[in-house]
Structure formats: structure tokens, C-alpha cells
CSV table of C-alpha atoms in Angstrom, one decimal:
chain,number,residue,atom,x,y,z
E,247,LYS,CA,-51.0,-0.3,-23.6
E,248,PHE,CA,-48.7,-2.9,-24.4
E,249,LYS,CA,-51.1,-6.4,-23.5
E,250,SER,CA,-52.1,-8.3,-27.0
E,251,ALA,CA,-55.5,-8.3,-28.1
E,252,ALA,CA,-56.6,-11.7,-27.4
E,253,LYS,CA,-60.0,-12.0,-30.2
E,254,ALA,CA,-57.4,-12.0,-32.9
E,255,LEU,CA,-55.4,-14.5,-31.8
E,256,LEU,CA,-58.0,-17.0,-30.8
E,257,PRO,CA,-61.1,-16.9,-33.2
E,258,LYS,CA,-62.0,-20.7,-32.0
E,259,ALA,CA,-62.9,-19.3,-28.8
E,260,LEU,CA,-65.2,-16.3,-30.6
E,261,ILE,CA,-64.5,-14.1,-28.1
E,262,SER,CA,-66.6,-11.4,-27.2
E,263,ASN,CA,-65.7,-8.1,-24.9
E,264,GLY,CA,-63.2,-10.4,-23.2
E,265,TRP,CA,-64.7,-13.9,-22.9
E,266,ALA,CA,-64.7,-17.0,-24.6
E,267,GLN,CA,-68.5,-17.5,-26.2
E,268,ASN,CA,-67.3,-20.9,-27.8
E,269,LYS,CA,-68.7,-23.1,-24.7
E,270,GLY,CA,-66.1,-26.1,-26.1
E,271,PHE,CA,-63.2,-24.2,-26.2
E,272,ASP,CA,-60.9,-25.2,-23.4
E,273,MET,CA,-58.9,-21.8,-22.2
E,274,ILE,CA,-56.5,-23.9,-20.3
E,275,LYS,CA,-55.1,-26.4,-23.1
E,276,ASN,CA,-55.9,-24.3,-26.2
E,277,GLY,CA,-55.7,-20.7,-24.9
E,278,ASP,CA,-51.9,-19.7,-24.1
E,279,VAL,CA,-50.6,-17.7,-27.5
E,280,PRO,CA,-46.7,-17.6,-26.6
E,281,ASP,CA,-45.5,-15.1,-28.4
E,282,ALA,CA,-48.9,-12.8,-27.5
E,283,LYS,CA,-47.6,-9.8,-24.3
E,284,LEU,CA,-48.7,-9.4,-21.4
E,285,LEU,CA,-46.0,-7.1,-20.8
E,286,GLY,CA,-44.0,-5.2,-23.8
E,287,GLU,CA,-40.1,-6.0,-24.3
E,288,ARG,CA,-39.5,-2.2,-22.7
E,289,GLN,CA,-41.6,-3.1,-19.7
E,290,LEU,CA,-40.0,-6.6,-19.1
E,291,LEU,CA,-36.4,-4.6,-19.9
E,292,PHE,CA,-37.3,-2.4,-17.3
E,293,LEU,CA,-38.4,-5.5,-14.8
E,294,ASP,CA,-35.1,-7.7,-15.5
E,295,LYS,CA,-32.9,-4.2,-14.3
E,296,TRP,CA,-35.2,-3.1,-11.4
E,297,SER,CA,-35.6,-6.4,-9.8
E,298,THR,CA,-31.8,-7.1,-9.9
E,299,ASP,CA,-30.9,-3.2,-9.1
E,300,TRP,CA,-30.1,-2.8,-4.7
E,301,SER,CA,-28.2,1.0,-5.3
E,302,HIS,CA,-30.1,3.7,-2.9
E,303,GLN,CA,-29.8,1.5,0.1
E,304,THR,CA,-32.6,-0.3,-1.3
E,305,GLN,CA,-33.6,-3.0,1.4
E,306,MET,CA,-37.0,-4.3,0.0
E,307,LYS,CA,-39.1,-4.3,-3.6
E,308,VAL,CA,-42.6,-3.8,-4.0
E,309,LEU,CA,-44.1,-4.3,-7.8
E,310,LEU,CA,-47.1,-1.5,-8.2
E,311,SER,CA,-49.6,-2.4,-11.5
E,312,GLN,CA,-53.0,-2.2,-12.0
E,313,THR,CA,-53.9,-5.5,-11.2
E,314,ILE,CA,-52.4,-8.9,-9.8
E,315,PHE,CA,-51.3,-11.6,-12.8
E,316,ALA,CA,-54.0,-14.2,-12.2
E,317,ASN,CA,-57.1,-14.3,-12.0
E,318,VAL,CA,-59.1,-14.8,-9.3
E,319,ALA,CA,-62.7,-14.7,-9.8
E,320,THR,CA,-65.8,-17.7,-10.1
E,321,LEU,CA,-69.2,-17.6,-11.6
E,322,PRO,CA,-71.6,-19.7,-11.7
E,323,LYS,CA,-70.7,-22.6,-14.6
E,324,GLU,CA,-73.3,-21.3,-16.9
E,325,ALA,CA,-72.2,-18.0,-17.2
E,326,MET,CA,-71.0,-16.9,-20.6
E,327,SER,CA,-69.3,-13.8,-19.2
E,328,GLY,CA,-68.9,-11.2,-16.4
E,329,ALA,CA,-72.4,-9.2,-16.8
E,330,ILE,CA,-73.9,-11.2,-14.6
E,331,ILE,CA,-71.3,-10.0,-11.8
E,332,PRO,CA,-74.1,-7.5,-10.4
E,333,THR,CA,-76.8,-10.1,-10.2
E,334,LEU,CA,-75.5,-12.4,-8.3
E,335,ARG,CA,-77.3,-13.5,-5.0
E,336,ILE,CA,-74.8,-11.9,-2.1
E,337,MET,CA,-73.8,-15.0,0.0
E,338,GLN,CA,-74.6,-15.1,3.8
E,339,LYS,CA,-71.7,-15.5,6.5
E,340,GLY,CA,-70.8,-19.2,6.0
E,341,GLU,CA,-72.6,-20.2,2.6
E,342,TYR,CA,-70.9,-21.2,-0.5
E,343,ALA,CA,-71.9,-20.5,-4.1
E,344,PRO,CA,-72.9,-24.4,-4.8
E,345,ASP,CA,-72.0,-25.0,-8.7
E,346,ASP,CA,-68.8,-21.7,-9.2
E,347,ARG,CA,-66.2,-22.4,-11.4
E,348,PRO,CA,-62.8,-20.7,-11.7
E,349,VAL,CA,-63.5,-18.3,-15.4
E,350,SER,CA,-61.2,-17.2,-18.1
E,351,ASP,CA,-61.4,-13.3,-18.4
E,352,LEU,CA,-59.4,-11.8,-20.9
E,353,ASP,CA,-59.5,-8.6,-19.3
E,354,SER,CA,-57.3,-10.1,-16.3
E,355,ASN,CA,-53.9,-10.6,-16.2
E,356,GLY,CA,-54.1,-14.1,-16.1
E,357,TRP,CA,-53.9,-14.3,-19.9
E,358,PRO,CA,-51.7,-14.7,-21.6
E,359,GLN,CA,-50.1,-17.3,-19.9
E,360,THR,CA,-46.8,-17.3,-21.2
E,361,GLY,CA,-46.9,-13.4,-20.9
E,362,ARG,CA,-47.9,-13.7,-17.2
E,363,ASN,CA,-45.1,-16.4,-16.3
E,364,ASN,CA,-42.2,-14.1,-18.2
E,365,ALA,CA,-43.1,-11.5,-15.6
E,366,LEU,CA,-43.0,-13.7,-12.9
E,367,LYS,CA,-39.8,-14.5,-13.4
E,368,LYS,CA,-38.3,-11.3,-14.4
E,369,ILE,CA,-40.3,-10.1,-10.9
E,370,ARG,CA,-38.8,-12.9,-8.3
E,371,LYS,CA,-35.4,-12.4,-9.2
E,372,GLY,CA,-35.3,-9.7,-7.0
E,373,PHE,CA,-37.6,-11.1,-4.3
E,374,ALA,CA,-40.2,-8.2,-4.9
E,375,PHE,CA,-43.7,-8.4,-3.8
E,376,HIS,CA,-47.0,-7.4,-5.7
E,377,LEU,CA,-49.2,-5.0,-4.5
E,378,ALA,CA,-51.9,-4.0,-6.7
E,379,GLY,CA,-56.2,-3.3,-7.3
E,380,ASP,CA,-58.3,-3.0,-10.2
E,381,GLN,CA,-60.3,-6.5,-9.9
E,382,HIS,CA,-62.4,-5.2,-7.0
E,383,LEU,CA,-61.9,-8.4,-5.3
E,384,GLY,CA,-59.3,-8.4,-1.7
E,385,SER,CA,-57.4,-11.6,-2.5
E,386,ALA,CA,-53.9,-12.4,-1.5
E,387,ILE,CA,-51.8,-15.4,-3.2
E,388,GLN,CA,-48.6,-16.2,-4.1
E,389,TYR,CA,-47.9,-17.4,-7.6
E,390,GLY,CA,-46.8,-20.3,-8.6
E,391,LEU,CA,-44.8,-21.3,-12.4
E,392,ASP,CA,-43.3,-24.3,-12.3
E,393,ASP,CA,-45.0,-25.5,-9.2
E,394,TRP,CA,-47.4,-23.9,-6.7
E,395,ASN,CA,-45.5,-21.1,-4.3
E,396,ASP,CA,-42.4,-20.8,-6.5
E,397,SER,CA,-42.7,-17.4,-7.1
E,398,GLY,CA,-44.0,-14.4,-5.3
E,399,PHE,CA,-46.7,-13.1,-3.2
E,400,ALA,CA,-49.4,-10.5,-4.6
E,401,PHE,CA,-52.2,-8.4,-2.9
E,402,CYS,CA,-55.3,-7.0,-4.8
E,403,VAL,CA,-56.5,-4.6,-2.4
E,404,PRO,CA,-60.5,-4.1,-2.6
E,405,SER,CA,-62.0,-1.4,-4.1
E,406,LEU,CA,-63.7,1.3,-1.4
E,407,SER,CA,-67.0,1.5,-3.4
E,408,ASN,CA,-67.5,-1.4,-5.2
E,409,TYR,CA,-70.3,-1.6,-8.4
E,410,TRP,CA,-68.5,-5.1,-9.7
E,411,PRO,CA,-68.3,-7.3,-6.5
E,412,ARG,CA,-66.5,-10.8,-7.8
E,413,ARG,CA,-66.1,-13.8,-5.8
E,414,TRP,CA,-64.2,-16.5,-5.9
E,415,TYR,CA,-65.9,-19.8,-4.7
E,416,PRO,CA,-64.2,-22.8,-6.8
E,417,SER,CA,-66.7,-25.8,-6.1
E,418,GLU,CA,-63.3,-28.2,-5.7
E,419,GLY,CA,-61.2,-26.6,-2.7
E,420,GLY,CA,-58.0,-25.8,-2.8
E,421,LYS,CA,-54.9,-28.6,-1.7
E,422,ASN,CA,-52.9,-28.3,0.9
E,423,ARG,CA,-55.1,-25.4,2.5
E,424,GLU,CA,-53.7,-24.7,6.6
E,425,ILE,CA,-56.5,-26.5,8.9
E,426,GLY,CA,-59.5,-24.3,9.9
E,427,LYS,CA,-59.4,-22.2,6.6
E,428,PRO,CA,-61.8,-21.8,4.1
E,429,ASN,CA,-61.8,-24.3,0.8
E,430,TYR,CA,-61.7,-21.4,-1.8
E,431,THR,CA,-57.7,-21.3,-0.6
E,432,GLY,CA,-54.9,-23.4,-0.7
E,433,GLU,CA,-53.4,-24.8,-3.7
E,434,THR,CA,-55.4,-24.1,-7.1
E,435,GLN,CA,-55.5,-22.7,-10.4
E,436,ASP,CA,-57.3,-20.2,-12.3
E,437,GLY,CA,-59.0,-20.0,-15.4
E,438,PHE,CA,-56.4,-20.1,-17.4
E,439,GLY,CA,-54.4,-22.7,-15.7
E,440,ASN,CA,-52.1,-20.6,-14.1
E,441,LYS,CA,-50.6,-22.0,-10.4
E,442,MET,CA,-51.5,-20.1,-7.5
E,443,THR,CA,-51.9,-20.3,-3.8
E,444,VAL,CA,-54.6,-18.6,-2.0
E,445,HIS,CA,-54.6,-17.3,1.0
E,446,ALA,CA,-57.4,-15.1,1.9
E,447,VAL,CA,-60.6,-13.5,0.2
E,448,SER,CA,-63.0,-10.6,0.7
E,449,ASN,CA,-65.6,-12.6,-0.4
E,450,PRO,CA,-68.9,-10.4,-1.0
E,451,ILE,CA,-71.3,-10.9,2.3
E,452,PHE,CA,-74.2,-9.6,3.7
E,453,THR,CA,-73.9,-7.7,6.2
E,454,GLY,CA,-77.0,-5.9,6.9
E,455,ILE,CA,-76.1,-2.5,7.1
E,456,LYS,CA,-77.6,0.1,4.9
E,457,PRO,CA,-77.3,1.0,1.8
E,458,SER,CA,-76.5,-2.8,0.7
E,459,LYS,CA,-74.5,-1.3,-2.5
E,460,ILE,CA,-71.7,-0.1,-0.7
E,461,TYR,CA,-71.8,-2.7,2.0
E,462,ASP,CA,-72.7,-5.8,0.5
E,463,ARG,CA,-70.4,-5.8,-2.2
E,464,ALA,CA,-67.0,-6.3,0.0
E,465,ALA,CA,-65.9,-2.9,-0.5
E,466,GLY,CA,-62.9,-1.8,1.8
E,467,TYR,CA,-58.9,-0.9,1.2
E,468,GLY,CA,-55.8,-2.6,2.0
E,469,ILE,CA,-52.7,-1.3,3.7
E,470,VAL,CA,-49.1,-3.0,3.4
E,471,ARG,CA,-46.4,-2.8,6.2
E,472,LEU,CA,-42.8,-3.0,5.5
E,473,ASN,CA,-40.9,-4.0,8.3
E,474,LYS,CA,-37.1,-3.5,6.8
E,475,ASN,CA,-35.5,-4.7,10.3
E,476,LYS,CA,-37.6,-7.7,10.2
E,477,ARG,CA,-37.8,-7.9,6.4
E,478,SER,CA,-41.6,-9.0,6.8
E,479,ILE,CA,-44.4,-8.1,4.9
E,480,THR,CA,-47.6,-7.6,6.3
E,481,MET,CA,-51.0,-7.6,4.4
E,482,GLU,CA,-54.1,-5.9,6.1
E,483,CYS,CA,-57.4,-5.9,4.9
E,484,TRP,CA,-60.1,-3.5,6.0
E,485,PRO,CA,-64.2,-3.8,5.3
E,486,ARG,CA,-65.3,-0.1,4.9
E,487,GLN,CA,-67.4,-0.1,7.8
E,488,ALA,CA,-64.4,-1.4,10.2
E,489,LYS,CA,-63.1,0.1,12.9
E,490,PRO,CA,-59.5,-0.5,12.6
E,491,GLN,CA,-59.6,0.7,16.7
E,492,ASP,CA,-61.2,-2.6,17.5
E,493,GLY,CA,-58.1,-4.9,16.5
E,494,ASP,CA,-57.6,-7.4,13.7
E,495,SER,CA,-60.8,-8.7,14.4
E,496,GLU,CA,-62.1,-6.2,12.1
E,497,GLN,CA,-60.6,-7.3,9.1
E,498,TYR,CA,-61.9,-9.6,6.1
E,499,GLU,CA,-61.6,-13.4,7.2
E,500,GLY,CA,-57.8,-14.4,6.8
E,501,TRP,CA,-56.1,-11.1,7.2
E,502,PRO,CA,-53.4,-10.2,8.5
E,503,ILE,CA,-51.1,-11.8,6.5
E,504,THR,CA,-46.8,-11.9,7.1
E,505,VAL,CA,-44.9,-13.3,4.9
E,506,GLY,CA,-40.8,-13.0,4.8
E,507,GLN,CA,-39.1,-11.2,2.0
E,508,GLU,CA,-37.3,-14.1,0.9
E,509,GLN,CA,-40.7,-15.8,0.5
E,510,ASN,CA,-41.2,-14.0,-2.4
E,511,TYR,CA,-38.9,-16.4,-4.3
E,512,GLY,CA,-40.4,-19.5,-2.9
E,513,ARG,CA,-38.8,-22.0,-5.8
E,514,LYS,CA,-37.3,-25.0,-3.8
E,515,ALA,CA,-33.4,-25.5,-3.9
E,516,LYS,CA,-31.5,-28.1,-5.5
E,517,ALA,CA,-29.1,-27.5,-3.4
E,518,PHE,CA,-26.8,-24.8,-1.8
E,519,LEU,CA,-23.7,-22.8,-2.2
E,520,PRO,CA,-21.5,-22.7,0.2
E,521,GLU,CA,-22.2,-20.2,2.8
E,522,ILE,CA,-21.1,-16.4,2.1
E,523,VAL,CA,-19.8,-14.4,5.6
E,524,VAL,CA,-19.1,-10.7,4.8
E,525,ARG,CA,-16.9,-8.4,7.2
E,526,GLY,CA,-16.6,-5.2,6.9
E,527,LEU,CA,-19.5,-4.4,5.0
E,528,GLU,CA,-22.8,-3.1,6.7
E,529,ASN,CA,-26.1,-4.9,4.7
E,530,PRO,CA,-24.3,-6.1,1.3
E,531,VAL,CA,-25.9,-6.9,-1.5
E,532,VAL,CA,-25.5,-10.2,-2.8
E,533,GLU,CA,-25.8,-11.8,-6.7
E,534,ILE,CA,-25.8,-15.2,-7.6
E,535,ILE,CA,-24.9,-15.0,-11.4
E,536,ARG,CA,-24.9,-18.1,-13.7
E,537,GLU,CA,-21.4,-18.5,-15.0
E,538,ASP,CA,-22.3,-20.3,-18.4
E,539,SER,CA,-25.0,-17.6,-19.0
E,540,ASN,CA,-23.8,-14.4,-16.8
E,541,GLU,CA,-27.4,-13.9,-16.1
E,542,ILE,CA,-27.9,-12.9,-12.5
E,543,VAL,CA,-30.0,-15.8,-10.9
E,544,TYR,CA,-31.5,-13.7,-7.8
E,545,ALA,CA,-30.0,-10.5,-6.2
E,546,LEU,CA,-30.7,-9.3,-2.5
E,547,ARG,CA,-29.4,-7.0,0.0
E,548,LEU,CA,-29.1,-8.6,3.5
E,549,ASN,CA,-29.7,-7.1,6.6
E,550,LYS,CA,-27.2,-9.9,8.1
E,551,ASN,CA,-23.6,-10.5,7.3
E,552,THR,CA,-23.9,-14.4,6.5
E,553,PHE,CA,-25.9,-16.2,3.8
E,554,LYS,CA,-26.6,-19.5,2.6
E,555,PRO,CA,-27.7,-19.2,-1.3
E,556,LYS,CA,-29.7,-21.7,-2.9
E,557,VAL,CA,-29.2,-22.5,-6.4
E,558,PHE,CA,-32.0,-24.9,-8.7
E,559,ASP,CA,-29.4,-26.4,-11.3
E,560,THR,CA,-26.8,-28.3,-9.6
E,561,SER,CA,-24.9,-29.2,-13.4
E,562,LYS,CA,-24.0,-25.5,-12.9
E,563,LYS,CA,-21.1,-23.2,-11.6
E,564,TYR,CA,-21.8,-19.8,-10.2
E,565,ILE,CA,-20.3,-16.4,-9.7
E,566,ILE,CA,-21.0,-15.1,-6.6
E,567,ARG,CA,-20.8,-11.3,-6.5
E,568,VAL,CA,-20.9,-9.4,-2.9
E,569,GLY,CA,-20.8,-5.8,-2.5
E,570,GLU,CA,-21.9,-2.2,-2.4
E,571,PRO,CA,-23.5,-0.9,-5.5
E,572,ASP,CA,-23.7,2.9,-4.4
E,573,ILE,CA,-19.9,3.0,-3.9
E,574,ASP,CA,-19.7,0.5,-6.6
E,575,ASN,CA,-17.1,-1.8,-4.2
E,576,TRP,CA,-17.6,-5.3,-5.2
E,577,LYS,CA,-15.6,-8.6,-4.4
E,578,THR,CA,-16.6,-11.7,-6.7
E,579,GLU,CA,-15.8,-15.2,-6.2
E,580,ASN,CA,-15.6,-17.5,-9.5
E,581,SER,CA,-16.2,-21.4,-10.6
E,582,ILE,CA,-18.5,-21.6,-7.0
E,583,VAL,CA,-20.2,-25.0,-6.9
E,584,PRO,CA,-22.7,-26.5,-4.6
E,585,GLY,CA,-21.2,-27.5,-1.4
E,586,ASN,CA,-20.1,-27.0,2.3
E,587,GLY,CA,-18.1,-24.8,3.9
E,588,LYS,CA,-17.7,-21.2,4.0
E,589,ILE,CA,-16.6,-18.0,1.2
E,590,ILE,CA,-15.2,-14.9,3.2
E,591,PHE,CA,-15.4,-11.7,1.8
E,592,GLN,CA,-13.4,-8.9,3.4
E,593,PHE,CA,-13.7,-5.5,2.7
């Protein structure tokens, strides 16, 4: 509803049905339109408020959307659109497409890049996990903005019946991938240049099960389990024909995956503020605020009484706000700078 149409904004790309037909157009270098919208202003305002609102004893946050904010898909390098997808040969287990490249599908939420980044900046302030579907290809990734892994995790679940078997076989393997993981995992970029770390993908594989149109096209479903005590998120990705009673080995390769809540703002700290110690209040909400702009850097409900806040600009002073929004009971410390020591909040 809010997303800008790319065709009028990128005339040199010669876009047809969401795909650039000009082979010489570089979508990474020239495809971004800073004023183009992925989300509308109302949506961004909602996300900004939602990400820092921990009322009603909220302990973990999950963002639901039609699809994820990246284009996890490849096609043979000569392909000019996704129309070829239903005709591609399904790989045998262990095979790897020889000449695929990441594609720039303007129907994905990898474009516009600036709009995508603006959305992720809002989402990560609340340590939110992103759950979506629509792209038909099961994938678990961690977003990157300025650097890889500086934002949250996203899980695109597969479709239960898949006519459009997208795949992810980049010819260049991802960087810093875990030992033993497939080449298609690791730190990489999509066809728009968006940073992402791919942890698992349910690529279509020949199963030998009939009908092949159902079982060879990576059909299946996803399950997400939130553990409020551990503050962990477990992603499961099951083939349609799986027998869950036989254990996790029935899942698509790479799953299950478990991440911690705080990994959803994976940005590396430049420094740390003094340790927060909270007494007399269970599961307090902590807000870290830049004093010069009054902007909330991030907010989180704790399940402990201590917290060491990370910050990303050592030249700034910060406000630490601790309390319980459900009863509007807050305590505040101003002009805090990075350093050691402790700040005690007594309720």
C-alpha cells in the first residue's frame, strides 16, 4: 500500500513487472532512491513507538510482515526476470547451481535500500525478531545496515504448497560462515547490496517423492518458539513430508536455530555505560536515551536486576530511565557517560 513503484523512479533500468531489463543498469550502485518508500510515514511512526513500548508486561517482541527486508534469491546469470523460476532444474542433494547470482527483484522488500534501512533502524531499537513469509523460500538471516550483524534476525517461512521455487545459490560463498556450513551461508549481500548474514536456506532439492510438484519445491512450514525465561528465540523449518516425532534431523538443513533476544540489536558497542542495578522492582524496563536529542537509542524489559548498557557514540551523554510503564513508575539518571562503576535504582 505504501511502497513506491520503481518503474517511474528508475527509468534507465527499463523495469518490466518488477525486473530491470537494462543489462547495464547496476542496481547496487544506482538503484537506491532515498525518497522512495518501503514503509509509509505512518508505519514508521508506528514502529518507532512500538519498538520502545514495553507496557502490558511485554517481554519479547516479534514483527510480522508479508516478507522479510532482503532479497534472498539467485538465478542463472543470463536470466532477466523471475519468470524462469518454475522451469529451473531441481538440484540433487549436494549439488550447487554453477552460475547463479543474487537477483534484484523489485517486488521483494530489499528495495528501496534507504527505505529498508530506515525500517530496520526502528525495529532493532526494540530487539524485535522479524517473522514473515511470501517469498516461498525458507530462510534465516541476520540483517546488516552499516556492518554485518548489526541488526536483528529474520525468518522467512516456506510455503506449504509452492509453485514458485526460489533458490539461493550465490556463486561466491559467504564470508565468516561456520565450519561445515554450505557455501550459500555466511556474510553476504543481496542483489541490492543490502548486507545480510545467511544462516540457513531451504533450497529446493529432488526428493523422489510423488507428486514432485509438491515435494521437490521446498514446501513446508515454520515454527518459532519464544522462551521468556531464557529470552531465546528458536526457529524451526520443516519440510511438508517431515515426521516431527522423528526429531530435529527431519528439519531442513541448518535448522533449528536458536538466538538470544539481545542479538536482535547486534550492533557492536563503542563503549559501555556504568552497570545498572535495580532493587525493589522485578523485570524492569530500561531506556537508553541520547541527552542531546532526547532520542531513545533502545529500550528493553529485563528479566534480571543488572544490565550493562552498550552505546555507540562515546562523545555523547546519555539519560538512563528505569521503571515500570504499566504503573508509570520511573527513575531517571541524567548526563551519564561511558565508564565503569554502578548506578543503583532503588524502588
